[in-house]
Amino acid sequence: MLENLTLLTDFYELTMMQGYFKNKKDPVVVFDMFYRHNPSDNGFAIAAGLEQVIEVIKNLNFNYEDVEYLRSLKIFDEDFLDYLSGFHFTGDIYAVPEGTVVFPMEPIVKVVAPIMQAQLVETVILNLINHQSLIATKASRVCHAAQGDFVMEFGLRRAQGPDAGTLGARAAVIGGCAGTSNVICAKKFGVPALGTHAHSWIMSFHDEYTAFKEYANLYPENAILLVDTYDTLRSGVPNAIKVFNEMREAGIKLGRYGIRIDSGDLAYLSKKARKMLDAAGFNDASIVASSDLDENLISSLKLQNARIDSWGVGTKLITSADCPAFGGVYKLAAIQNEDGVFEPKIKLSENTWKITNPGNKTIFRIYDMEGKIKGDLIAFADEKITENEEYMMFDPIETWKKTLLIPGEFKVRELLVPVFIKGQCVYASPSVMEIREYCKKEMDTLWDESRRLVNPHEVHVDLTQSLWDVKKKLLDDYNNALQVNKHATAL
């Protein structure tokens, strides 16, 4: 991201900003970025995209060309354009670290800033966090289905543009992929560049054997040969075995080697190919599969005992084909009054899951003593949940569902960490491969029942008693006001 992305925002953010400016209304507010439903009917999501948010926020400024463009629209006044000319972000941002397991309704990013600044950053936060969290979550499903096998991200040519392909590949590695075919992603983010060769390589030679031999001689450390250009079992696998035999007899040491199958019945072909490779003495040769894979097909192939140990997953991963949007939202939660106190705000809806949680908040994750997640608690930012006191967790909707936390039987971790304080970045993003390792540890905190691909167990996200009381009061106050208005209208 080299270009200035300050104008990567929705037009109404700027019109609202001018409205606030004209009304001399710029209080400090709290906005929460959260999502309401897990993508792909999953049991969780993986937070990703924070590093790119940091890059954009650090470089927020309206340059001369930006201001001139806005002036040309004939809607913004000169005093507001002068304000934009000196704009920079001065607020606070808190977020869960990338690679963290997250659940619906809890803030992934919290912005505490003057309202004009908080409105401006809404779109870019949603754009970056929504996309990468979606792909990281999809990748975690694919890698879970692969049961520890080597998974490669192969989706660049099918992604919705260069940015989606590159940042999507970054997110896929965070979610568990071993590397990517996307070279610019590999260079920019320090992740392994992976791949083999195309059918065109085979077709460019007079015969398949020669194509295999030339490729294996060039790349003995990564001699994965694509065997389905003509006939997988009668031509491709025998020619690959012939090349491997010749290299072994010549004393050429092979590194990672084997075959790739990109079409046909992958279960049947992989079983037959495995027998052929083993019979020839190449028990350690890999069998790589591609061919429009996703977590459901991989899971099915595993159930069929397919002899595949490495997977190249492209289109359905990089586009999250079954669930193309993450659905994250950005909602006002509190406004600071003249005394410096945050007054909670709530958005109401006839849909229960669209009613927001008010106030300046944080998240506490509750673990059992073995490190598995018992549930999450959304709390006011000044609340403390300690491991030394009993605490009753309860479902905020079905309030009779309760869990008593007893000292010595649970652990607590606060999830939101400071990223910007008074406009200054105080957070250093780890490398993508470090985030990937952290994400693997996060996945281990989930129960197997929450990781299954179909009908996963729901991890509960509860509210503290204080937050629940305030939310209930706001709802009651609104309903009481409606009744008063209704009575007054009737009179």
Tab-separated table of C-alpha atoms in Angstrom:
chain	number	residue	atom	x	y	z
A	1	MET	CA	0.000	0.000	0.000
A	2	LEU	CA	2.094	2.867	-1.292
A	3	GLU	CA	-0.583	5.308	-2.365
A	4	ASN	CA	-2.429	7.709	-0.113
A	5	LEU	CA	-5.697	5.987	0.832
A	6	THR	CA	-7.316	8.855	2.714
A	7	LEU	CA	-10.097	9.049	0.111
A	8	LEU	CA	-10.768	5.325	0.445
A	9	THR	CA	-13.955	6.228	2.262
A	10	ASP	CA	-17.658	6.452	1.602
A	11	PHE	CA	-18.894	9.817	0.404
A	12	TYR	CA	-21.328	10.164	3.268
A	13	GLU	CA	-18.458	10.093	5.773
A	14	LEU	CA	-17.270	13.391	4.273
A	15	THR	CA	-20.718	14.961	4.111
A	16	MET	CA	-21.305	14.011	7.761
A	17	MET	CA	-17.903	15.423	8.670
A	18	GLN	CA	-18.818	18.750	7.106
A	19	GLY	CA	-22.128	18.655	8.989
A	20	TYR	CA	-20.315	18.133	12.289
A	21	PHE	CA	-17.854	20.872	11.362
A	22	LYS	CA	-20.586	23.397	10.531
A	23	ASN	CA	-22.409	22.601	13.758
A	24	LYS	CA	-19.175	22.901	15.783
A	25	LYS	CA	-19.876	19.387	16.967
A	26	ASP	CA	-16.818	17.195	17.440
A	27	PRO	CA	-17.145	15.285	20.728
A	28	VAL	CA	-14.946	12.297	21.516
A	29	VAL	CA	-16.894	9.136	20.762
A	30	VAL	CA	-16.500	5.386	20.866
A	31	PHE	CA	-17.137	3.291	17.764
A	32	ASP	CA	-17.004	-0.514	17.753
A	33	MET	CA	-16.204	-2.636	14.717
A	34	PHE	CA	-17.748	-6.088	15.180
A	35	TYR	CA	-19.630	-8.745	13.234
A	36	ARG	CA	-22.937	-10.476	13.939
A	37	HIS	CA	-22.671	-13.982	12.449
A	38	ASN	CA	-19.738	-16.318	11.882
A	39	PRO	CA	-18.905	-16.706	8.182
A	40	SER	CA	-19.612	-20.042	6.459
A	41	ASP	CA	-21.692	-21.114	9.495
A	42	ASN	CA	-18.383	-21.566	11.281
A	43	GLY	CA	-17.977	-21.705	15.044
A	44	PHE	CA	-15.627	-18.706	15.179
A	45	ALA	CA	-13.704	-16.227	13.055
A	46	ILE	CA	-10.051	-15.214	12.788
A	47	ALA	CA	-9.235	-11.506	13.115
A	48	ALA	CA	-6.910	-10.218	10.383
A	49	GLY	CA	-6.038	-7.006	8.547
A	50	LEU	CA	-4.821	-4.863	11.446
A	51	GLU	CA	-1.376	-4.201	9.966
A	52	GLN	CA	-2.925	-2.591	6.894
A	53	VAL	CA	-5.285	-0.510	9.064
A	54	ILE	CA	-2.239	0.780	10.926
A	55	GLU	CA	-0.527	1.731	7.650
A	56	VAL	CA	-3.542	3.705	6.486
A	57	ILE	CA	-4.126	5.494	9.804
A	58	LYS	CA	-0.461	6.481	10.036
A	59	ASN	CA	-0.665	8.138	6.636
A	60	LEU	CA	-4.081	9.779	6.842
A	61	ASN	CA	-3.873	13.203	5.245
A	62	PHE	CA	-5.692	15.093	2.529
A	63	ASN	CA	-3.064	16.142	0.002
A	64	TYR	CA	-3.420	18.977	-2.490
A	65	GLU	CA	-4.947	16.746	-5.172
A	66	ASP	CA	-7.477	15.321	-2.695
A	67	VAL	CA	-8.628	18.773	-1.609
A	68	GLU	CA	-8.824	19.998	-5.185
A	69	TYR	CA	-10.957	17.031	-6.146
A	70	LEU	CA	-13.334	17.634	-3.240
A	71	ARG	CA	-13.501	21.329	-4.145
A	72	SER	CA	-14.506	20.384	-7.682
A	73	LEU	CA	-17.600	18.610	-6.356
A	74	LYS	CA	-19.094	21.996	-5.410
A	75	ILE	CA	-20.542	20.649	-2.159
A	76	PHE	CA	-17.845	21.356	0.413
A	77	ASP	CA	-17.238	24.871	1.788
A	78	GLU	CA	-13.792	26.456	1.874
A	79	ASP	CA	-13.539	26.542	5.670
A	80	PHE	CA	-14.172	22.787	5.804
A	81	LEU	CA	-11.646	22.162	3.010
A	82	ASP	CA	-9.115	24.194	5.013
A	83	TYR	CA	-9.816	21.915	7.970
A	84	LEU	CA	-9.218	18.843	5.805
A	85	SER	CA	-5.926	20.289	4.548
A	86	GLY	CA	-4.526	20.050	8.074
A	87	PHE	CA	-6.245	16.797	9.016
A	88	HIS	CA	-4.473	14.065	10.956
A	89	PHE	CA	-5.669	11.342	13.312
A	90	THR	CA	-5.317	12.177	17.016
A	91	GLY	CA	-7.462	9.500	18.640
A	92	ASP	CA	-7.027	6.091	20.246
A	93	ILE	CA	-7.535	2.704	18.631
A	94	TYR	CA	-7.701	-0.634	20.412
A	95	ALA	CA	-7.907	-3.988	18.635
A	96	VAL	CA	-7.575	-7.715	19.099
A	97	PRO	CA	-4.227	-8.890	17.665
A	98	GLU	CA	-4.279	-10.484	14.230
A	99	GLY	CA	-4.708	-14.227	14.330
A	100	THR	CA	-6.966	-14.078	17.395
A	101	VAL	CA	-10.048	-16.282	17.510
A	102	VAL	CA	-13.087	-13.996	17.783
A	103	PHE	CA	-16.840	-14.396	18.076
A	104	PRO	CA	-19.973	-12.456	17.079
A	105	MET	CA	-20.914	-9.144	18.718
A	106	GLU	CA	-17.567	-8.480	20.398
A	107	PRO	CA	-15.502	-5.473	19.248
A	108	ILE	CA	-12.574	-6.480	17.019
A	109	VAL	CA	-11.533	-2.827	16.718
A	110	LYS	CA	-12.516	0.053	19.008
A	111	VAL	CA	-11.980	3.671	17.952
A	112	VAL	CA	-11.995	6.420	20.593
A	113	ALA	CA	-11.613	9.752	18.806
A	114	PRO	CA	-13.319	13.032	17.912
A	115	ILE	CA	-16.390	12.099	15.892
A	116	MET	CA	-15.146	13.577	12.597
A	117	GLN	CA	-12.006	11.454	12.759
A	118	ALA	CA	-13.887	8.373	13.911
A	119	GLN	CA	-16.327	8.689	10.990
A	120	LEU	CA	-13.566	9.086	8.412
A	121	VAL	CA	-11.758	5.861	9.355
A	122	GLU	CA	-14.930	3.747	9.374
A	123	THR	CA	-14.859	2.604	5.771
A	124	VAL	CA	-11.201	1.659	5.554
A	125	ILE	CA	-11.331	-0.267	8.843
A	126	LEU	CA	-14.334	-2.233	7.627
A	127	ASN	CA	-12.824	-2.812	4.196
A	128	LEU	CA	-9.525	-4.184	5.490
A	129	ILE	CA	-10.715	-6.124	8.545
A	130	ASN	CA	-13.778	-7.602	6.829
A	131	HIS	CA	-11.844	-8.933	3.848
A	132	GLN	CA	-8.838	-10.410	5.581
A	133	SER	CA	-10.839	-11.829	8.501
A	134	LEU	CA	-13.094	-13.558	5.976
A	135	ILE	CA	-10.201	-15.196	4.119
A	136	ALA	CA	-8.272	-16.080	7.287
A	137	THR	CA	-11.390	-17.793	8.637
A	138	LYS	CA	-11.935	-19.666	5.369
A	139	ALA	CA	-8.292	-20.771	5.373
A	140	SER	CA	-8.634	-22.059	8.933
A	141	ARG	CA	-11.551	-24.233	7.797
A	142	VAL	CA	-9.585	-25.566	4.827
A	143	CYS	CA	-6.535	-26.337	6.963
A	144	HIS	CA	-8.685	-28.007	9.616
A	145	ALA	CA	-10.235	-30.235	6.949
A	146	ALA	CA	-6.726	-31.116	5.723
A	147	GLN	CA	-5.906	-32.498	9.194
A	148	GLY	CA	-2.373	-31.158	9.380
A	149	ASP	CA	-1.424	-31.710	5.729
A	150	PHE	CA	0.552	-29.113	3.780
A	151	VAL	CA	-1.879	-26.523	2.335
A	152	MET	CA	-0.831	-24.012	-0.325
A	153	GLU	CA	-2.786	-20.886	-1.303
A	154	PHE	CA	-3.142	-20.894	-5.125
A	155	GLY	CA	-5.860	-18.297	-5.712
A	156	LEU	CA	-4.272	-15.187	-7.215
A	157	ARG	CA	-5.552	-15.591	-10.782
A	158	ARG	CA	-9.137	-15.974	-9.557
A	159	ALA	CA	-9.097	-13.236	-6.921
A	160	GLN	CA	-11.127	-10.054	-7.343
A	161	GLY	CA	-8.143	-7.922	-8.286
A	162	PRO	CA	-4.507	-7.528	-7.191
A	163	ASP	CA	-5.217	-6.209	-3.690
A	164	ALA	CA	-7.708	-8.974	-2.932
A	165	GLY	CA	-5.259	-11.545	-4.268
A	166	THR	CA	-2.301	-10.229	-2.303
A	167	LEU	CA	-3.937	-9.326	1.001
A	168	GLY	CA	-6.137	-12.399	0.699
A	169	ALA	CA	-3.040	-14.584	0.370
A	170	ARG	CA	-1.583	-12.857	3.432
A	171	ALA	CA	-4.761	-13.651	5.370
A	172	ALA	CA	-4.763	-17.257	4.110
A	173	VAL	CA	-1.285	-17.783	5.540
A	174	ILE	CA	-2.418	-16.289	8.858
A	175	GLY	CA	-5.300	-18.786	8.808
A	176	GLY	CA	-2.935	-21.728	8.398
A	177	CYS	CA	-1.704	-22.060	4.805
A	178	ALA	CA	1.976	-22.942	4.521
A	179	GLY	CA	2.629	-20.421	1.759
A	180	THR	CA	1.313	-18.907	-1.440
A	181	SER	CA	1.807	-18.939	-5.186
A	182	ASN	CA	1.523	-15.122	-5.089
A	183	VAL	CA	5.092	-13.890	-5.473
A	184	ILE	CA	4.444	-10.251	-4.581
A	185	CYS	CA	2.715	-11.391	-1.395
A	186	ALA	CA	5.642	-13.678	-0.584
A	187	LYS	CA	8.097	-10.814	-1.099
A	188	LYS	CA	6.101	-8.136	0.730
A	189	PHE	CA	5.135	-10.204	3.753
A	190	GLY	CA	8.009	-12.687	4.032
A	191	VAL	CA	5.984	-15.851	3.475
A	192	PRO	CA	7.062	-18.938	1.479
A	193	ALA	CA	6.543	-18.765	-2.297
A	194	LEU	CA	5.218	-22.143	-3.454
A	195	GLY	CA	4.197	-23.794	-6.708
A	196	THR	CA	5.042	-26.366	-9.352
A	197	HIS	CA	4.425	-26.009	-13.082
A	198	ALA	CA	1.494	-25.803	-15.485
A	199	HIS	CA	0.140	-28.132	-18.146
A	200	SER	CA	1.625	-25.760	-20.713
A	201	TRP	CA	5.122	-26.775	-19.566
A	202	ILE	CA	4.346	-30.386	-20.460
A	203	MET	CA	2.673	-29.449	-23.723
A	204	SER	CA	5.596	-27.290	-24.840
A	205	PHE	CA	7.843	-30.385	-25.120
A	206	HIS	CA	7.634	-33.196	-27.643
A	207	ASP	CA	6.745	-35.696	-24.934
A	208	GLU	CA	5.760	-35.806	-21.264
A	209	TYR	CA	8.856	-37.690	-20.122
A	210	THR	CA	11.219	-35.039	-21.464
A	211	ALA	CA	9.193	-32.268	-19.839
A	212	PHE	CA	9.367	-34.057	-16.498
A	213	LYS	CA	13.078	-34.752	-16.823
A	214	GLU	CA	13.983	-31.162	-17.665
A	215	TYR	CA	11.891	-29.772	-14.823
A	216	ALA	CA	13.221	-32.223	-12.224
A	217	ASN	CA	16.820	-31.563	-13.293
A	218	LEU	CA	16.237	-27.817	-12.897
A	219	TYR	CA	14.484	-28.085	-9.538
A	220	PRO	CA	15.530	-31.274	-7.724
A	221	GLU	CA	14.629	-29.633	-4.394
A	222	ASN	CA	11.026	-29.168	-5.512
A	223	ALA	CA	10.386	-31.812	-8.150
A	224	ILE	CA	6.595	-31.969	-8.001
A	225	LEU	CA	5.465	-33.167	-11.447
A	226	LEU	CA	1.987	-32.501	-12.850
A	227	VAL	CA	0.826	-35.898	-14.101
A	228	ASP	CA	-2.672	-35.359	-15.524
A	229	THR	CA	-1.957	-33.532	-18.788
A	230	TYR	CA	-2.613	-36.656	-20.883
A	231	ASP	CA	-3.378	-39.771	-18.844
A	232	THR	CA	-2.621	-39.782	-15.126
A	233	LEU	CA	-2.153	-43.522	-14.511
A	234	ARG	CA	-1.009	-44.794	-17.913
A	235	SER	CA	1.329	-41.934	-18.768
A	236	GLY	CA	1.838	-39.293	-16.084
A	237	VAL	CA	2.709	-41.410	-13.055
A	238	PRO	CA	4.869	-43.934	-15.006
A	239	ASN	CA	6.872	-41.102	-16.611
A	240	ALA	CA	7.342	-39.416	-13.228
A	241	ILE	CA	8.579	-42.691	-11.732
A	242	LYS	CA	10.971	-43.118	-14.661
A	243	VAL	CA	12.464	-39.672	-14.023
A	244	PHE	CA	12.748	-40.269	-10.279
A	245	ASN	CA	14.497	-43.616	-10.938
A	246	GLU	CA	17.000	-42.020	-13.310
A	247	MET	CA	17.786	-39.257	-10.806
A	248	ARG	CA	18.260	-41.762	-8.003
A	249	GLU	CA	20.559	-43.894	-10.156
A	250	ALA	CA	22.537	-40.776	-11.082
A	251	GLY	CA	23.012	-39.951	-7.408
A	252	ILE	CA	20.936	-36.778	-7.600
A	253	LYS	CA	19.375	-36.146	-4.217
A	254	LEU	CA	15.737	-35.164	-4.392
A	255	GLY	CA	14.327	-32.693	-1.883
A	256	ARG	CA	10.549	-32.338	-1.770
A	257	TYR	CA	9.378	-34.415	-4.709
A	258	GLY	CA	6.316	-36.207	-5.978
A	259	ILE	CA	3.333	-35.692	-8.264
A	260	ARG	CA	0.405	-33.282	-8.569
A	261	ILE	CA	-3.058	-34.302	-9.767
A	262	ASP	CA	-5.286	-31.480	-11.005
A	263	SER	CA	-8.296	-33.286	-12.462
A	264	GLY	CA	-10.302	-36.470	-12.419
A	265	ASP	CA	-11.418	-38.567	-9.459
A	266	LEU	CA	-8.855	-37.446	-6.906
A	267	ALA	CA	-9.625	-40.206	-4.422
A	268	TYR	CA	-9.326	-43.032	-6.969
A	269	LEU	CA	-6.317	-41.590	-8.799
A	270	SER	CA	-4.381	-40.815	-5.618
A	271	LYS	CA	-4.869	-44.356	-4.274
A	272	LYS	CA	-3.683	-45.910	-7.533
A	273	ALA	CA	-0.763	-43.466	-7.828
A	274	ARG	CA	0.296	-44.190	-4.237
A	275	LYS	CA	0.493	-47.910	-4.958
A	276	MET	CA	2.561	-47.260	-8.077
A	277	LEU	CA	4.978	-44.912	-6.302
A	278	ASP	CA	5.372	-47.255	-3.338
A	279	ALA	CA	5.960	-50.265	-5.592
A	280	ALA	CA	8.767	-48.323	-7.294
A	281	GLY	CA	10.381	-47.550	-3.932
A	282	PHE	CA	9.254	-43.910	-3.677
A	283	ASN	CA	7.332	-44.184	-0.419
A	284	ASP	CA	8.267	-40.636	0.556
A	285	ALA	CA	7.057	-39.053	-2.684
A	286	SER	CA	4.296	-36.516	-2.072
A	287	ILE	CA	0.937	-36.595	-3.786
A	288	VAL	CA	-0.392	-33.079	-4.242
A	289	ALA	CA	-3.974	-32.355	-5.255
A	290	SER	CA	-5.512	-29.199	-6.670
A	291	SER	CA	-8.673	-28.957	-8.828
A	292	ASP	CA	-11.192	-26.498	-7.333
A	293	LEU	CA	-10.814	-27.653	-3.736
A	294	ASP	CA	-12.457	-26.346	-0.603
A	295	GLU	CA	-12.855	-27.614	2.955
A	296	ASN	CA	-15.895	-29.720	2.085
A	297	LEU	CA	-14.237	-31.553	-0.795
A	298	ILE	CA	-11.040	-32.055	1.211
A	299	SER	CA	-13.073	-33.451	4.106
A	300	SER	CA	-14.886	-35.795	1.722
A	301	LEU	CA	-11.615	-36.981	0.188
A	302	LYS	CA	-10.245	-37.655	3.658
A	303	LEU	CA	-13.297	-39.789	4.441
A	304	GLN	CA	-12.647	-41.721	1.208
A	305	ASN	CA	-9.066	-42.415	2.389
A	306	ALA	CA	-7.596	-40.512	-0.535
A	307	ARG	CA	-3.795	-40.783	-0.491
A	308	ILE	CA	-3.186	-37.053	-0.721
A	309	ASP	CA	-0.772	-35.325	1.638
A	310	SER	CA	-0.572	-31.826	0.176
A	311	TRP	CA	-3.280	-29.509	-1.132
A	312	GLY	CA	-3.242	-26.536	-3.482
A	313	VAL	CA	-6.402	-24.528	-2.798
A	314	GLY	CA	-7.297	-21.577	-5.008
A	315	THR	CA	-10.578	-20.109	-6.184
A	316	LYS	CA	-12.868	-21.197	-3.363
A	317	LEU	CA	-10.388	-20.041	-0.728
A	318	ILE	CA	-9.326	-16.661	-2.097
A	319	THR	CA	-12.945	-15.699	-2.887
A	320	SER	CA	-14.513	-17.488	0.108
A	321	ALA	CA	-16.911	-18.795	-2.503
A	322	ASP	CA	-19.688	-19.992	-0.186
A	323	CYS	CA	-19.658	-16.817	1.929
A	324	PRO	CA	-18.357	-13.812	-0.008
A	325	ALA	CA	-18.748	-11.197	2.758
A	326	PHE	CA	-17.733	-11.080	6.413
A	327	GLY	CA	-20.515	-8.727	7.482
A	328	GLY	CA	-18.596	-6.584	9.942
A	329	VAL	CA	-20.253	-3.325	11.037
A	330	TYR	CA	-19.076	-0.127	12.756
A	331	LYS	CA	-21.444	1.329	15.324
A	332	LEU	CA	-21.457	4.295	17.675
A	333	ALA	CA	-21.364	3.040	21.279
A	334	ALA	CA	-20.715	6.109	23.461
A	335	ILE	CA	-20.303	9.889	23.411
A	336	GLN	CA	-18.143	11.760	25.917
A	337	ASN	CA	-20.012	14.513	27.765
A	338	GLU	CA	-18.633	17.826	29.042
A	339	ASP	CA	-17.513	16.144	32.265
A	340	GLY	CA	-15.391	13.635	30.331
A	341	VAL	CA	-17.768	10.764	31.043
A	342	PHE	CA	-18.766	8.411	28.231
A	343	GLU	CA	-22.533	8.252	27.929
A	344	PRO	CA	-23.597	4.901	26.436
A	345	LYS	CA	-25.529	4.862	23.162
A	346	ILE	CA	-27.556	2.001	21.716
A	347	LYS	CA	-28.972	1.179	18.295
A	348	LEU	CA	-32.341	-0.548	18.436
A	349	SER	CA	-33.925	-2.974	16.002
A	350	GLU	CA	-36.792	-5.402	15.719
A	351	ASN	CA	-34.073	-8.003	15.104
A	352	THR	CA	-32.538	-8.922	18.469
A	353	TRP	CA	-29.117	-9.574	16.988
A	354	LYS	CA	-29.035	-6.070	15.479
A	355	ILE	CA	-29.364	-4.335	18.855
A	356	THR	CA	-25.928	-3.023	19.776
A	357	ASN	CA	-24.052	-3.218	23.062
A	358	PRO	CA	-23.631	0.285	24.512
A	359	GLY	CA	-20.695	2.018	26.155
A	360	ASN	CA	-16.909	2.092	26.138
A	361	LYS	CA	-16.068	-1.601	26.324
A	362	THR	CA	-13.397	-4.272	26.405
A	363	ILE	CA	-13.406	-8.089	26.124
A	364	PHE	CA	-12.313	-10.678	28.677
A	365	ARG	CA	-11.693	-14.226	27.503
A	366	ILE	CA	-12.345	-16.957	30.060
A	367	TYR	CA	-10.335	-20.195	29.838
A	368	ASP	CA	-10.485	-23.402	31.816
A	369	MET	CA	-7.306	-24.552	33.540
A	370	GLU	CA	-6.287	-26.570	30.453
A	371	GLY	CA	-6.413	-23.444	28.291
A	372	LYS	CA	-9.676	-24.132	26.465
A	373	ILE	CA	-12.128	-21.260	25.947
A	374	LYS	CA	-15.131	-21.323	28.288
A	375	GLY	CA	-16.602	-18.112	26.877
A	376	ASP	CA	-16.065	-14.383	26.418
A	377	LEU	CA	-17.298	-11.487	28.537
A	378	ILE	CA	-17.925	-8.049	27.070
A	379	ALA	CA	-17.383	-5.516	29.860
A	380	PHE	CA	-17.092	-1.792	30.374
A	381	ALA	CA	-13.509	-0.636	29.825
A	382	ASP	CA	-13.076	0.262	33.500
A	383	GLU	CA	-14.311	-3.109	34.769
A	384	LYS	CA	-11.924	-5.783	35.955
A	385	ILE	CA	-12.531	-9.522	35.911
A	386	THR	CA	-10.015	-11.257	38.153
A	387	GLU	CA	-9.186	-14.903	38.668
A	388	ASN	CA	-9.432	-14.467	42.451
A	389	GLU	CA	-13.182	-13.868	42.688
A	390	GLU	CA	-16.287	-15.840	41.862
A	391	TYR	CA	-18.158	-14.605	38.814
A	392	MET	CA	-21.485	-15.621	37.330
A	393	MET	CA	-21.599	-15.612	33.533
A	394	PHE	CA	-25.041	-15.556	31.937
A	395	ASP	CA	-26.431	-15.450	28.436
A	396	PRO	CA	-27.625	-11.883	27.654
A	397	ILE	CA	-30.628	-13.179	25.695
A	398	GLU	CA	-31.509	-16.425	27.454
A	399	THR	CA	-30.554	-15.125	30.891
A	400	TRP	CA	-31.405	-18.347	32.726
A	401	LYS	CA	-28.353	-19.991	31.108
A	402	LYS	CA	-25.597	-19.420	33.673
A	403	THR	CA	-22.055	-20.582	34.438
A	404	LEU	CA	-20.408	-19.977	37.812
A	405	LEU	CA	-16.697	-19.204	37.595
A	406	ILE	CA	-14.864	-20.397	40.699
A	407	PRO	CA	-11.357	-19.163	41.637
A	408	GLY	CA	-8.723	-21.740	40.783
A	409	GLU	CA	-10.869	-23.183	37.989
A	410	PHE	CA	-10.513	-20.485	35.329
A	411	LYS	CA	-8.079	-18.041	33.768
A	412	VAL	CA	-8.752	-14.589	32.309
A	413	ARG	CA	-7.181	-12.642	29.445
A	414	GLU	CA	-8.158	-9.199	28.163
A	415	LEU	CA	-8.246	-9.259	24.355
A	416	LEU	CA	-8.181	-5.613	23.235
A	417	VAL	CA	-4.725	-4.063	23.111
A	418	PRO	CA	-3.774	-0.405	22.465
A	419	VAL	CA	-2.753	0.274	18.862
A	420	PHE	CA	-2.891	4.098	18.677
A	421	ILE	CA	-2.832	6.429	21.672
A	422	LYS	CA	-3.386	10.136	21.014
A	423	GLY	CA	-2.688	9.563	17.343
A	424	GLN	CA	0.635	7.801	17.873
A	425	CYS	CA	1.063	4.154	16.963
A	426	VAL	CA	2.118	2.157	20.031
A	427	TYR	CA	1.811	-1.306	18.493
A	428	ALA	CA	4.382	-3.209	16.449
A	429	SER	CA	2.822	-5.713	14.063
A	430	PRO	CA	4.446	-9.157	14.123
A	431	SER	CA	5.505	-10.791	10.865
A	432	VAL	CA	2.893	-12.812	9.000
A	433	MET	CA	4.626	-16.065	9.875
A	434	GLU	CA	4.681	-15.054	13.558
A	435	ILE	CA	0.968	-14.261	13.363
A	436	ARG	CA	0.413	-17.661	11.732
A	437	GLU	CA	2.105	-19.402	14.671
A	438	TYR	CA	0.074	-17.344	17.125
A	439	CYS	CA	-3.095	-18.264	15.236
A	440	LYS	CA	-2.234	-21.973	15.483
A	441	LYS	CA	-1.998	-21.581	19.261
A	442	GLU	CA	-5.299	-19.710	19.270
A	443	MET	CA	-6.933	-22.581	17.396
A	444	ASP	CA	-5.735	-24.962	20.101
A	445	THR	CA	-7.787	-23.013	22.652
A	446	LEU	CA	-10.994	-24.083	20.879
A	447	TRP	CA	-12.796	-27.283	21.713
A	448	ASP	CA	-12.992	-29.731	18.810
A	449	GLU	CA	-16.768	-29.316	18.868
A	450	SER	CA	-16.365	-25.620	18.015
A	451	ARG	CA	-14.065	-26.391	15.076
A	452	ARG	CA	-16.202	-28.913	13.236
A	453	LEU	CA	-17.255	-27.761	9.787
A	454	VAL	CA	-20.959	-28.516	10.164
A	455	ASN	CA	-23.152	-27.451	13.086
A	456	PRO	CA	-20.284	-26.368	15.367
A	457	HIS	CA	-20.804	-25.774	19.072
A	458	GLU	CA	-21.460	-22.103	19.840
A	459	VAL	CA	-18.995	-20.327	22.110
A	460	HIS	CA	-20.957	-17.991	24.356
A	461	VAL	CA	-20.315	-14.255	24.384
A	462	ASP	CA	-21.874	-12.804	27.514
A	463	LEU	CA	-22.204	-9.331	29.012
A	464	THR	CA	-21.073	-8.387	32.496
A	465	GLN	CA	-23.864	-7.627	34.931
A	466	SER	CA	-23.038	-3.893	34.804
A	467	LEU	CA	-23.172	-3.761	31.013
A	468	TRP	CA	-26.344	-5.830	30.867
A	469	ASP	CA	-28.005	-3.526	33.415
A	470	VAL	CA	-27.146	-0.422	31.366
A	471	LYS	CA	-28.325	-2.044	28.138
A	472	LYS	CA	-31.606	-3.087	29.772
A	473	LYS	CA	-32.115	0.407	31.188
A	474	LEU	CA	-31.601	2.014	27.784
A	475	LEU	CA	-34.107	-0.391	26.263
A	476	ASP	CA	-36.599	0.252	29.053
A	477	ASP	CA	-36.121	4.029	28.820
A	478	TYR	CA	-36.815	3.925	25.092
A	479	ASN	CA	-39.914	1.790	25.519
A	480	ASN	CA	-41.178	4.032	28.331
A	481	ALA	CA	-40.641	7.101	26.137
A	482	LEU	CA	-42.647	5.437	23.366
A	483	GLN	CA	-45.493	4.775	25.755
A	484	VAL	CA	-45.472	8.421	26.959
A	485	ASN	CA	-45.490	9.686	23.380
A	486	LYS	CA	-48.275	7.297	22.460
A	487	HIS	CA	-50.339	8.496	25.423
A	488	ALA	CA	-49.692	12.153	24.611
A	489	THR	CA	-50.716	11.598	20.984
A	490	ALA	CA	-53.908	9.889	22.089
A	491	LEU	CA	-54.785	12.869	24.272
